[in-house]
Short mmCIF file of N, CA and C in Angstrom, two decimals:
data_model
loop_
_atom_site.label_atom_id
_atom_site.label_comp_id
_atom_site.label_asym_id
_atom_site.label_seq_id
_atom_site.Cartn_x
_atom_site.Cartn_y
_atom_site.Cartn_z
N UNK A 12 121.56 -103.68 102.15
CA UNK A 12 120.48 -103.22 101.32
C UNK A 12 119.91 -104.42 100.55
N UNK A 13 118.60 -104.54 100.51
CA UNK A 13 117.98 -105.68 99.83
C UNK A 13 117.82 -105.42 98.34
N UNK A 14 117.78 -106.50 97.59
CA UNK A 14 117.62 -106.40 96.15
C UNK A 14 116.16 -106.16 95.77
N UNK A 15 115.96 -105.40 94.71
CA UNK A 15 114.63 -105.16 94.15
C UNK A 15 114.60 -105.80 92.76
N UNK A 16 113.41 -105.97 92.23
CA UNK A 16 113.26 -106.53 90.88
C UNK A 16 113.17 -105.38 89.88
N UNK A 17 114.01 -105.43 88.86
CA UNK A 17 114.04 -104.42 87.82
C UNK A 17 113.64 -105.08 86.51
N UNK A 18 112.74 -104.46 85.77
CA UNK A 18 112.26 -104.99 84.50
C UNK A 18 113.10 -104.38 83.39
N UNK A 19 113.71 -105.22 82.58
CA UNK A 19 114.63 -104.77 81.54
C UNK A 19 114.07 -105.17 80.18
N UNK A 20 113.99 -104.22 79.25
CA UNK A 20 113.58 -104.51 77.87
C UNK A 20 114.63 -103.95 76.93
N UNK A 21 114.84 -104.64 75.82
CA UNK A 21 115.78 -104.10 74.83
C UNK A 21 115.45 -104.64 73.44
N UNK A 22 115.93 -103.94 72.45
CA UNK A 22 115.80 -104.32 71.05
C UNK A 22 117.19 -104.22 70.43
N UNK A 23 117.56 -105.22 69.62
CA UNK A 23 118.86 -105.16 68.97
C UNK A 23 118.71 -104.78 67.49
N UNK A 24 119.81 -104.68 66.78
CA UNK A 24 119.80 -104.19 65.40
C UNK A 24 119.07 -105.13 64.44
N UNK A 25 118.91 -106.40 64.78
CA UNK A 25 118.18 -107.32 63.91
C UNK A 25 116.68 -107.30 64.20
N UNK A 26 116.25 -106.54 65.20
CA UNK A 26 114.84 -106.44 65.56
C UNK A 26 114.41 -107.40 66.65
N UNK A 27 115.33 -108.21 67.17
CA UNK A 27 115.00 -109.14 68.26
C UNK A 27 114.73 -108.35 69.53
N UNK A 28 113.63 -108.69 70.21
CA UNK A 28 113.27 -108.02 71.45
C UNK A 28 113.45 -108.97 72.61
N UNK A 29 113.93 -108.46 73.75
CA UNK A 29 114.14 -109.24 74.95
C UNK A 29 113.43 -108.56 76.12
N UNK A 30 112.83 -109.36 76.99
CA UNK A 30 112.16 -108.88 78.19
C UNK A 30 112.54 -109.80 79.33
N UNK A 31 113.07 -109.27 80.41
CA UNK A 31 113.42 -110.08 81.57
C UNK A 31 113.56 -109.21 82.80
N UNK A 32 113.63 -109.86 83.97
CA UNK A 32 113.83 -109.13 85.22
C UNK A 32 115.23 -109.38 85.75
N UNK A 33 115.75 -108.38 86.44
CA UNK A 33 117.07 -108.44 87.04
C UNK A 33 116.92 -108.07 88.51
N UNK A 34 117.58 -108.81 89.37
CA UNK A 34 117.55 -108.52 90.80
C UNK A 34 118.81 -107.73 91.16
N UNK A 35 118.61 -106.51 91.69
CA UNK A 35 119.74 -105.64 92.03
C UNK A 35 119.31 -104.62 93.07
N UNK A 36 120.26 -104.10 93.85
CA UNK A 36 119.91 -103.14 94.90
C UNK A 36 119.61 -101.73 94.38
N UNK A 37 120.14 -101.37 93.20
CA UNK A 37 119.92 -100.03 92.65
C UNK A 37 119.88 -100.08 91.13
N UNK A 38 119.48 -98.96 90.53
CA UNK A 38 119.30 -98.92 89.07
C UNK A 38 120.62 -99.03 88.32
N UNK A 39 121.69 -98.50 88.85
CA UNK A 39 123.00 -98.57 88.18
C UNK A 39 123.44 -100.02 88.05
N UNK A 40 123.35 -100.77 89.13
CA UNK A 40 123.71 -102.19 89.10
C UNK A 40 122.76 -102.97 88.21
N UNK A 41 121.48 -102.67 88.27
CA UNK A 41 120.49 -103.35 87.43
C UNK A 41 120.76 -103.11 85.96
N UNK A 42 121.12 -101.89 85.60
CA UNK A 42 121.43 -101.56 84.22
C UNK A 42 122.65 -102.33 83.74
N UNK A 43 123.68 -102.40 84.56
CA UNK A 43 124.89 -103.13 84.18
C UNK A 43 124.59 -104.61 83.98
N UNK A 44 123.87 -105.21 84.93
CA UNK A 44 123.53 -106.62 84.83
C UNK A 44 122.63 -106.88 83.61
N UNK A 45 121.65 -106.02 83.42
CA UNK A 45 120.73 -106.18 82.30
C UNK A 45 121.42 -106.08 80.95
N UNK A 46 122.31 -105.10 80.80
CA UNK A 46 123.03 -104.96 79.53
C UNK A 46 123.94 -106.15 79.26
N UNK A 47 124.60 -106.65 80.30
CA UNK A 47 125.46 -107.83 80.13
C UNK A 47 124.64 -109.03 79.66
N UNK A 48 123.50 -109.25 80.31
CA UNK A 48 122.64 -110.37 79.92
C UNK A 48 122.09 -110.19 78.52
N UNK A 49 121.65 -108.99 78.20
CA UNK A 49 121.08 -108.72 76.88
C UNK A 49 122.12 -108.89 75.78
N UNK A 50 123.35 -108.43 76.01
CA UNK A 50 124.40 -108.56 75.00
C UNK A 50 124.77 -110.01 74.75
N UNK A 51 124.68 -110.87 75.78
CA UNK A 51 124.96 -112.29 75.59
C UNK A 51 123.93 -112.94 74.66
N UNK A 52 122.67 -112.49 74.74
CA UNK A 52 121.58 -113.11 73.98
C UNK A 52 121.20 -112.34 72.72
N UNK A 53 121.86 -111.24 72.43
CA UNK A 53 121.48 -110.40 71.30
C UNK A 53 121.91 -111.01 69.97
N UNK A 54 121.12 -110.72 68.93
CA UNK A 54 121.45 -111.16 67.57
C UNK A 54 122.19 -110.06 66.82
N UNK A 55 122.52 -108.98 67.47
CA UNK A 55 123.25 -107.84 66.91
C UNK A 55 123.62 -106.93 68.06
N UNK A 56 123.94 -105.69 67.77
CA UNK A 56 124.23 -104.75 68.85
C UNK A 56 122.93 -104.15 69.37
N UNK A 57 122.93 -103.74 70.64
CA UNK A 57 121.73 -103.19 71.25
C UNK A 57 121.48 -101.78 70.73
N UNK A 58 120.25 -101.50 70.33
CA UNK A 58 119.91 -100.17 69.84
C UNK A 58 119.07 -99.39 70.85
N UNK A 59 118.09 -100.05 71.46
CA UNK A 59 117.23 -99.39 72.44
C UNK A 59 117.11 -100.29 73.65
N UNK A 60 117.16 -99.71 74.85
CA UNK A 60 116.95 -100.49 76.07
C UNK A 60 116.37 -99.59 77.13
N UNK A 61 115.71 -100.23 78.10
CA UNK A 61 115.07 -99.49 79.19
C UNK A 61 115.07 -100.36 80.44
N UNK A 62 115.26 -99.76 81.58
CA UNK A 62 115.29 -100.48 82.85
C UNK A 62 114.39 -99.76 83.85
N UNK A 63 113.37 -100.45 84.36
CA UNK A 63 112.41 -99.84 85.29
C UNK A 63 112.20 -100.73 86.50
N UNK A 64 111.88 -100.12 87.64
CA UNK A 64 111.57 -100.86 88.84
C UNK A 64 110.25 -101.59 88.64
N UNK A 65 110.24 -102.90 88.92
CA UNK A 65 109.03 -103.70 88.78
C UNK A 65 108.26 -103.65 90.09
N UNK A 66 107.06 -103.18 90.05
CA UNK A 66 106.22 -103.08 91.25
C UNK A 66 105.47 -104.38 91.46
N UNK A 67 105.40 -104.85 92.69
CA UNK A 67 104.71 -106.10 93.01
C UNK A 67 103.24 -105.87 93.28
#
C-alpha cells in the first residue's frame, strides 16, 4: 500500500500552533506519527489536533 500525505494541525496549552504533513498509508498511522511529532515540538500538552488527507 502506498503512502498518502496527511495534513496535521495542532494547538498546545501555551497557544503554540503547528502545521505539517505526515506521510502514512492510513489515518491511524498518520495520527500516531503526527501526535509523536507534535509532542516533540510542543511548548505544553496538546489540547486540540486534527488530521486530514491532503489532496494534490
